[in-house]
CSV table of C-alpha atoms and ligand atoms in Angstrom, one decimal:
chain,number,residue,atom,x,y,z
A,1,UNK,CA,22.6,0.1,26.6
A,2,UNK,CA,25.6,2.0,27.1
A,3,UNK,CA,25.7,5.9,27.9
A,4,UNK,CA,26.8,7.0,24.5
A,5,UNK,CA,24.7,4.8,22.4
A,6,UNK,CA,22.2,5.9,24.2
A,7,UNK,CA,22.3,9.4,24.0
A,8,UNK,CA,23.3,9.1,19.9
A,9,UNK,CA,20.4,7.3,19.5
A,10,UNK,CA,18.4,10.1,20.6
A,11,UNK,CA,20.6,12.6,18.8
A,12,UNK,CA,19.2,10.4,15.9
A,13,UNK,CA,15.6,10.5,16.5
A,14,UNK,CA,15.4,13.8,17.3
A,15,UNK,CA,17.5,14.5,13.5
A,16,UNK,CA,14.5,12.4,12.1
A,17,UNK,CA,12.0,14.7,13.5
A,18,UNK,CA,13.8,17.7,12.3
A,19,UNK,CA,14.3,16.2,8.9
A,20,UNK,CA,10.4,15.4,8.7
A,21,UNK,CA,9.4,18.6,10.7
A,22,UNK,CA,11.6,21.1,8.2
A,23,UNK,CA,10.2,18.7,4.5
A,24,UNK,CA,7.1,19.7,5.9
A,25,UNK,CA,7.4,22.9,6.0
A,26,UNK,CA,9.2,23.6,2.9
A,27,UNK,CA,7.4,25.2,0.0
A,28,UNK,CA,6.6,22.7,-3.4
A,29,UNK,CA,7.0,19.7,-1.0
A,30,UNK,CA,3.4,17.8,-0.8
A,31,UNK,CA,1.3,18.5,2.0
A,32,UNK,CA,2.4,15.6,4.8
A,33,UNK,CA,-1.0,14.5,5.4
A,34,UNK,CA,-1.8,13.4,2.2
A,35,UNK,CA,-4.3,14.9,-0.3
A,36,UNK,CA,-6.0,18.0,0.4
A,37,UNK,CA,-10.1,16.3,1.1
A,38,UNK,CA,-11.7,19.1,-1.5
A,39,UNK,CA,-9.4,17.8,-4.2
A,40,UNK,CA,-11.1,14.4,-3.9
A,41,UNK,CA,-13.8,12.9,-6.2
A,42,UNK,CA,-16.9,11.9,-4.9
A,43,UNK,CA,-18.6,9.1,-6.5
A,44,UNK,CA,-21.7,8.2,-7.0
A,45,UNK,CA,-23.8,5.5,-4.6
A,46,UNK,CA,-25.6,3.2,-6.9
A,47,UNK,CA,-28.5,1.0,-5.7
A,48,UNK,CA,-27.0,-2.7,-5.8
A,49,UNK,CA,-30.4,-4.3,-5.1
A,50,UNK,CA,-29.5,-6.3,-7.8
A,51,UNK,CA,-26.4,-7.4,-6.5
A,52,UNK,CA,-27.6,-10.8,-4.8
A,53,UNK,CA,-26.1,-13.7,-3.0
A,54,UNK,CA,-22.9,-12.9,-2.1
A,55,UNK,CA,-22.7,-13.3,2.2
A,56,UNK,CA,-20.4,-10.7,2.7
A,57,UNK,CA,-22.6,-8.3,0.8
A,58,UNK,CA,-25.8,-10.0,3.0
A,59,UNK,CA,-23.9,-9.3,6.2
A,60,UNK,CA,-22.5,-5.8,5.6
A,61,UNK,CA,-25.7,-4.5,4.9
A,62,UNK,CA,-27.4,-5.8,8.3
A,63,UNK,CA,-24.9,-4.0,10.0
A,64,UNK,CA,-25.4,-1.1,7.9
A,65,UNK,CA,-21.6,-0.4,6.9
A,66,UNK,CA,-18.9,-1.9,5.0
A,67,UNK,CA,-15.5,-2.7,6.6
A,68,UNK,CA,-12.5,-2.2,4.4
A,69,UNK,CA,-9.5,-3.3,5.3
A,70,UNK,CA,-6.2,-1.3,4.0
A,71,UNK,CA,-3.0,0.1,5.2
A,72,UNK,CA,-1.9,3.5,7.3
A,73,UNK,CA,1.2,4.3,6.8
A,74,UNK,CA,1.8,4.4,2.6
A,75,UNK,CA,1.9,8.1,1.8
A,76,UNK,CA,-0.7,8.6,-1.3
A,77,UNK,CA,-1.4,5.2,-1.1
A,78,UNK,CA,-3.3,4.3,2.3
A,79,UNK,CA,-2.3,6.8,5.1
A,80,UNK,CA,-4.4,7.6,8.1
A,81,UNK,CA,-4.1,11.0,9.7
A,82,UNK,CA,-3.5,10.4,13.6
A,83,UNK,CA,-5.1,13.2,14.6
A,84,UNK,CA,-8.4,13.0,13.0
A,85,UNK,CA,-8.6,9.0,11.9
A,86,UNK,CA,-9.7,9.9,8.5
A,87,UNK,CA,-7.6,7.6,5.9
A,88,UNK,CA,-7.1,9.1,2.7
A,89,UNK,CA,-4.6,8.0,-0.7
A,90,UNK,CA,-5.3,5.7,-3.6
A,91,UNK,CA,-6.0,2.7,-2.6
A,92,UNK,CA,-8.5,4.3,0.3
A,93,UNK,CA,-10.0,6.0,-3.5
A,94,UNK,CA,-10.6,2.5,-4.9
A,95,UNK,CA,-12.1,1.1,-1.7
A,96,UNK,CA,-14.7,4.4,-1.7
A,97,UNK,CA,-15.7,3.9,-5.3
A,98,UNK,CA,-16.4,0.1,-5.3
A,99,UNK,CA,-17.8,0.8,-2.3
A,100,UNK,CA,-20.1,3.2,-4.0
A,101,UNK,CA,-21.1,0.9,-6.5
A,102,UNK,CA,-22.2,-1.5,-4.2
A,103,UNK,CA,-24.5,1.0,-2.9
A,104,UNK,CA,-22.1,2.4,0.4
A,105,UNK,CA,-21.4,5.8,0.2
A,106,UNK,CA,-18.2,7.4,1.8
A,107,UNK,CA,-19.6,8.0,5.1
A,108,UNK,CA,-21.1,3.5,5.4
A,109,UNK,CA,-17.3,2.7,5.1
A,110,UNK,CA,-15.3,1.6,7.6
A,111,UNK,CA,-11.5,1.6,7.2
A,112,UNK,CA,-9.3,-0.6,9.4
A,113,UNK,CA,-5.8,-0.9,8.8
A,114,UNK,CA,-4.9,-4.7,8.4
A,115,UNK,CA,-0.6,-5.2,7.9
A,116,UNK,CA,0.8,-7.3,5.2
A,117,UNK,CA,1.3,-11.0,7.2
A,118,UNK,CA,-2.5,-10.8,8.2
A,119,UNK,CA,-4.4,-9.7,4.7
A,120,UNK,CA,-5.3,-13.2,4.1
A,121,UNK,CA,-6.3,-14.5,8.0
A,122,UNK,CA,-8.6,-11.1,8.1
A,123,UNK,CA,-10.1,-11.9,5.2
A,124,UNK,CA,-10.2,-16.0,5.9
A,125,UNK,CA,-12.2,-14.7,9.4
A,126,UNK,CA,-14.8,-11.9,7.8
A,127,UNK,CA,-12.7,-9.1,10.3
A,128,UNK,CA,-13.3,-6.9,6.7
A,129,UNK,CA,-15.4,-7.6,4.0
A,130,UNK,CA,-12.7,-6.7,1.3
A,131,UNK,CA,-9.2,-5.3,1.3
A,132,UNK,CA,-7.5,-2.6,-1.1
A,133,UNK,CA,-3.5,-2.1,0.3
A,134,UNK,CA,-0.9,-2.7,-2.6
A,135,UNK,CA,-2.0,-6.1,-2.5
A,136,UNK,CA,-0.3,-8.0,-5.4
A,137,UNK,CA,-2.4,-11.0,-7.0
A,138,UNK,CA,-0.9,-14.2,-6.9
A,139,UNK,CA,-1.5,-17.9,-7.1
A,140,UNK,CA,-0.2,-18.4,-4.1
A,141,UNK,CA,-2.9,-16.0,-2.4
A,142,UNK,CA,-5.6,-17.1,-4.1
A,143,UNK,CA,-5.9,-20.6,-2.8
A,144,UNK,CA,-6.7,-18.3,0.1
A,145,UNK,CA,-8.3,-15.3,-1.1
A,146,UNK,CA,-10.2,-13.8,-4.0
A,147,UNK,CA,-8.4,-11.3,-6.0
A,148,UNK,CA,-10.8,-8.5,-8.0
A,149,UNK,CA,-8.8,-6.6,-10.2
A,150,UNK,CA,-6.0,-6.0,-11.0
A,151,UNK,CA,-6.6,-2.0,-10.9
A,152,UNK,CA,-2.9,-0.9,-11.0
A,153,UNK,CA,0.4,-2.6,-11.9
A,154,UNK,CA,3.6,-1.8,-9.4
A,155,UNK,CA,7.1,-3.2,-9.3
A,156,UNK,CA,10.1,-4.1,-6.4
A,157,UNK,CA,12.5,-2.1,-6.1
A,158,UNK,CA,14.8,-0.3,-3.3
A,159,UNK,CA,14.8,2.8,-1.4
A,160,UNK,CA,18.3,4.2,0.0
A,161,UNK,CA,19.8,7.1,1.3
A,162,UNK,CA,20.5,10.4,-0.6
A,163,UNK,CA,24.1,9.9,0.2
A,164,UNK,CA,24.4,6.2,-0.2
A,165,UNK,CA,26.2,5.2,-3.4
A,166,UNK,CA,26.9,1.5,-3.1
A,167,UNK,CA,22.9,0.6,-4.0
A,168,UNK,CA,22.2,0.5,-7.7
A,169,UNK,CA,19.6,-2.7,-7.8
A,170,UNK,CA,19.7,-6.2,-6.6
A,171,UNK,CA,22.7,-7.2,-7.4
A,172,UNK,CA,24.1,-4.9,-4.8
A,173,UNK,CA,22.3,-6.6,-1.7
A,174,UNK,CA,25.3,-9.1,-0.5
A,175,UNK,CA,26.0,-8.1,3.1
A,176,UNK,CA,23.5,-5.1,3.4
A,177,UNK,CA,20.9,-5.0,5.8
A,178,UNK,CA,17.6,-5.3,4.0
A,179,UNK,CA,14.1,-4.5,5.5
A,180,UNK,CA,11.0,-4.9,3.9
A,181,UNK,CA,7.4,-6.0,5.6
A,182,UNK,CA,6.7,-10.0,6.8
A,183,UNK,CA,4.4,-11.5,4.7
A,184,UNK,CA,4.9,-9.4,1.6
A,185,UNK,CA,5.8,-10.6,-2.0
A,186,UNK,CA,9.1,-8.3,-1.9
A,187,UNK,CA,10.4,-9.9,1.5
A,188,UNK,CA,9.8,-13.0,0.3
A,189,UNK,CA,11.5,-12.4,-3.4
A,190,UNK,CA,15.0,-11.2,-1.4
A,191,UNK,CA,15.0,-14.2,0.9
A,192,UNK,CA,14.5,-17.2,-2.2
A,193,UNK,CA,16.7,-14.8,-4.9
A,194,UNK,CA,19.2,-12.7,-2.5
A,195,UNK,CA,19.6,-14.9,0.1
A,196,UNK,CA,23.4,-13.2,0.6
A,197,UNK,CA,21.3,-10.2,1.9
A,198,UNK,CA,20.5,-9.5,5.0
A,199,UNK,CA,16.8,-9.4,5.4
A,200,UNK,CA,14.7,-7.7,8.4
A,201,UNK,CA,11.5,-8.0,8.4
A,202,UNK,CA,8.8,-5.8,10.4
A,203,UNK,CA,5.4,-4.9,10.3
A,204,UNK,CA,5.3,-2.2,8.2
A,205,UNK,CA,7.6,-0.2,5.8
A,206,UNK,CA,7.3,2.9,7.6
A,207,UNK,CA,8.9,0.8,10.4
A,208,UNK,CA,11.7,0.1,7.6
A,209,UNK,CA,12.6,3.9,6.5
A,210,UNK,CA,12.6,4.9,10.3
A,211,UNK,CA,15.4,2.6,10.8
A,212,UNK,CA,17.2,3.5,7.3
A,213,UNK,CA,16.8,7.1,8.3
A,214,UNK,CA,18.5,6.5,11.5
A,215,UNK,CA,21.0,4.1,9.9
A,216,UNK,CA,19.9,0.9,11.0
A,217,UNK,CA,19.3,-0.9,7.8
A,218,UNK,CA,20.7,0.3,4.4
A,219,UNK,CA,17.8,-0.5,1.9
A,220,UNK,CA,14.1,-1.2,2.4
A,221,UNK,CA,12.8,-2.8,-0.3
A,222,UNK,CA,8.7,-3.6,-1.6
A,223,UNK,CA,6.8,-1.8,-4.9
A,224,UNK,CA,8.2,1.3,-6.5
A,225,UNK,CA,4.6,2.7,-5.7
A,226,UNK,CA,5.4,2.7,-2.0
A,227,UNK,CA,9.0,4.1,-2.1
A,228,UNK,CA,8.0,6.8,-4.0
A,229,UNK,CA,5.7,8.1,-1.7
A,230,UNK,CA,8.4,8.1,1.1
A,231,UNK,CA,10.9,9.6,-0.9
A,232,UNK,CA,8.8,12.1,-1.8
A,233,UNK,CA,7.8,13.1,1.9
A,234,UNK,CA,11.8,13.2,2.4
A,235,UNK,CA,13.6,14.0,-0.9
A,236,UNK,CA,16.2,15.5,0.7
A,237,UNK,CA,17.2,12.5,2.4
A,238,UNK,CA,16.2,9.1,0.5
A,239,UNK,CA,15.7,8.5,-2.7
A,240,UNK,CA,14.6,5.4,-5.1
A,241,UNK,CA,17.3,3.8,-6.9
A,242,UNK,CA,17.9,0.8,-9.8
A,243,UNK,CA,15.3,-1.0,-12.2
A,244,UNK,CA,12.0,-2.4,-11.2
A,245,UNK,CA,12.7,-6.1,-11.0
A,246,UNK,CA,9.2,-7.6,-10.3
A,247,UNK,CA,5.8,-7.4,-11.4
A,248,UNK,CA,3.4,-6.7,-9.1
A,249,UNK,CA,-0.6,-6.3,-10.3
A,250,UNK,CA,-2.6,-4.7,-7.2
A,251,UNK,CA,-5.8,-6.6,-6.4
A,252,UNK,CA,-9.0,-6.3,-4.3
A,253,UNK,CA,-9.3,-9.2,-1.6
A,254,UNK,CA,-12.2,-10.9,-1.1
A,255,UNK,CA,-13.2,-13.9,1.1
A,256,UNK,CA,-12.1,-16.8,-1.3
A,257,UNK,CA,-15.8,-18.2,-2.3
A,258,UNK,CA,-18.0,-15.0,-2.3
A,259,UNK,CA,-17.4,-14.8,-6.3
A,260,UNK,CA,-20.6,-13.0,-6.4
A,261,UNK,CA,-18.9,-10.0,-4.6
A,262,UNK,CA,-15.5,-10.4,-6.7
A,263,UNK,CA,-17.4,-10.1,-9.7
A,264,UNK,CA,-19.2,-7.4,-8.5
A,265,UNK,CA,-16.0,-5.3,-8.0
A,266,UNK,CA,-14.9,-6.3,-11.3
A,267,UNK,CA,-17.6,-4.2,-12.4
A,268,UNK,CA,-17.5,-1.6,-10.1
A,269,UNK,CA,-13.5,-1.2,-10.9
A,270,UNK,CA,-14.3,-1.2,-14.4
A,271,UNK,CA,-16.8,1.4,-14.7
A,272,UNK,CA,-15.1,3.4,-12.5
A,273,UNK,CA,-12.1,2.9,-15.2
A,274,UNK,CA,-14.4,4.2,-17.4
A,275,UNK,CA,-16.2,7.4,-16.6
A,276,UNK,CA,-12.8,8.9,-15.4
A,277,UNK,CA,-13.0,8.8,-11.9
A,278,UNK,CA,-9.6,6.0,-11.5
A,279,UNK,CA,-8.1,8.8,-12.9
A,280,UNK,CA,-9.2,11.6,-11.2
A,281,UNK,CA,-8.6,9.2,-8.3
A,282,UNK,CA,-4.7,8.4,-9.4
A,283,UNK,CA,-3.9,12.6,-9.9
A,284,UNK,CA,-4.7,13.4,-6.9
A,285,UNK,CA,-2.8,10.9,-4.7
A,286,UNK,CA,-0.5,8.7,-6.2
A,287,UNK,CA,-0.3,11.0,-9.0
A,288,UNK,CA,1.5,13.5,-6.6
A,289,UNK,CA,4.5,11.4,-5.6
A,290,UNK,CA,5.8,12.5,-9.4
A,291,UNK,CA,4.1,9.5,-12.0
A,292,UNK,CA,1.9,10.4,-14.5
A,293,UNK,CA,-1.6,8.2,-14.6
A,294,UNK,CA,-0.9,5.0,-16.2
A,295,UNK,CA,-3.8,2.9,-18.8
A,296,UNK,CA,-5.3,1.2,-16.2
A,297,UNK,CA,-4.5,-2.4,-16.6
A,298,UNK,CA,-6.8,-5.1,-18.0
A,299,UNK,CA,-9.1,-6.6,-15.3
A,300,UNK,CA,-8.5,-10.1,-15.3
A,301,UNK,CA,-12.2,-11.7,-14.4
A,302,UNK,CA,-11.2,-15.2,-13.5
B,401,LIG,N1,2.5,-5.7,-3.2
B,401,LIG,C1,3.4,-6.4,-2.3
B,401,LIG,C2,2.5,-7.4,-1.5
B,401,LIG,O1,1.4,-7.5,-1.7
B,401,LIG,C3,4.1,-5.5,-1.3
B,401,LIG,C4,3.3,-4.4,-0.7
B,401,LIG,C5,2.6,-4.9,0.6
B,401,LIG,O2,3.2,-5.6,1.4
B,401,LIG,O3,1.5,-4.5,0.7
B,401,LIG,O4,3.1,-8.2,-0.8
């Protein structure tokens, strides 16, 4: 690489950790970790005794501890904090209060953060024993996976920066450098319906707003849910533009035959629907990247 490049480059990393270091710090931005824990609801660990014959179940209680799988890096959604492990947003809320219901309180759960392209393989090989992680439900998937749920309903659409003016939706995408995660339902959407865009794929989204930060990409694109949480962390320099144009109804995974379990977590999700905690859940993560609580949607028990 050549001198100059060189050195701008880390003129530009450096700006990023300004930019993040000084959003943090302002007053009336969200704290950068995530929810504050005493904010949280607990919920209460039923005896699931009852609950008989699914494997996964069988196994996870020999070992004493379920293993969820989710993501680390979606503000409000699935983040873990590097310094202390601990994974706290939404979808970490949903995981907890199934996993209540199923008779595993907080403290028998154990998080491990599974990306995008492997969801289905991780849950094919037993590595976790169900996975919450903006995981849209399709019939694609479920030739390989069971899907409990839906428990929230999110939509594509495109994060930018503040200053950028030439992205209003999809119909903008012809020539720009596009990034969204391998193995997700956005990436795949630009490449069969933009294919004049120029898609990058990573691991991860947070991968993607580095780079659009730094001017690598111009656009990374997955569900409104997502971008939202990064814009909020960085208001001042990205922001969420044009319609929502997808549908995208968030799942539980499950190892494909254990129906026993995905019915189970029908339930759980439904009571927990119910007696107010989804909402309590919702307000105090998602909630705080600016949308008020949706109805949850129906629960489709297939
Ligand atoms: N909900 C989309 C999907 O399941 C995008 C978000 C993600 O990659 O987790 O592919």
């Amino acid at each position: 690489m050549r001198k100059a490049v060189r050195k701008r480059r880390r003129a530009a990393a450096v700006l990023v950790l300004a930019v993040l270091a000084a959003a943090c710090g302002k007053a009336g931005t969200p704290p950068p970790k995530g929810p504050q824990p005493s904010a949280l609801p607990s919920y209460q660990v039923q005896d699931a005794a009852a609950i008989t014959g699914s494997s996964t179940l069988d196994a996870a209680r020999s070992r004493g501890h379920l293993v969820v799988g989710a993501k680390e890096d979606q503000p409000y959604l699935g983040q873990k904090n590097p310094a202390t492990g601990v994974y706290s947003g939404f979808d970490i809320e949903i995981a907890k209060m199934v996993g209540a219901s199923l008779g595993f309180g907080p403290d028998k759960i154990q998080f491990k953060t599974i990306a995008s392209a492997n969801r289905e393989t991780a849950l094919q090989n037993g590595q976790v024993d169900y996975y919450v992680g903006t995981y849209t439900i399709n019939d694609n998937r479920k030739k390989l996976v069971g899907f409990a749920g839906p428990y929230f309903v999110a939509g594509q659409s495109l994060l930018v920066r503040k200053n950028d003016n030439s992205i209003h939706g999809p119909q903008d995408l012809n020539g720009k450098k596009v990034c969204s995660a391998a193995g997700s339902t956005p990436y795949q959407r630009i490449k069969s319906q933009y294919p004049k865009a120029k898609l990058i794929g990573y691991d991860t989204y947070s991968a993607c707003v580095d780079n659009l930060i730094t001017g690598q990409v111009d656009t990374v694109t997955t569900d409104n849910a997502i971008l939202l949480g990064y814009a909020a962390k960085v208001p001042d320099e990205l922001k969420v533009v044009g319609p929502l144009f997808s549908t995208e109804p968030y799942g539980i995974g499950t190892p494909k035959n254990d129906t026993v379990l995905r019915y189970a977590l029908d339930d759980a999700l439904a009571r927990h629907e119910q007696n107010g905690d989804w909402k309590k859940a919702f307000d105090v993560t998602l909630g705080l990247s600016g949308e008020p609580a949706p109805t949850p949607p129906q629960i489709d028990r297939y």
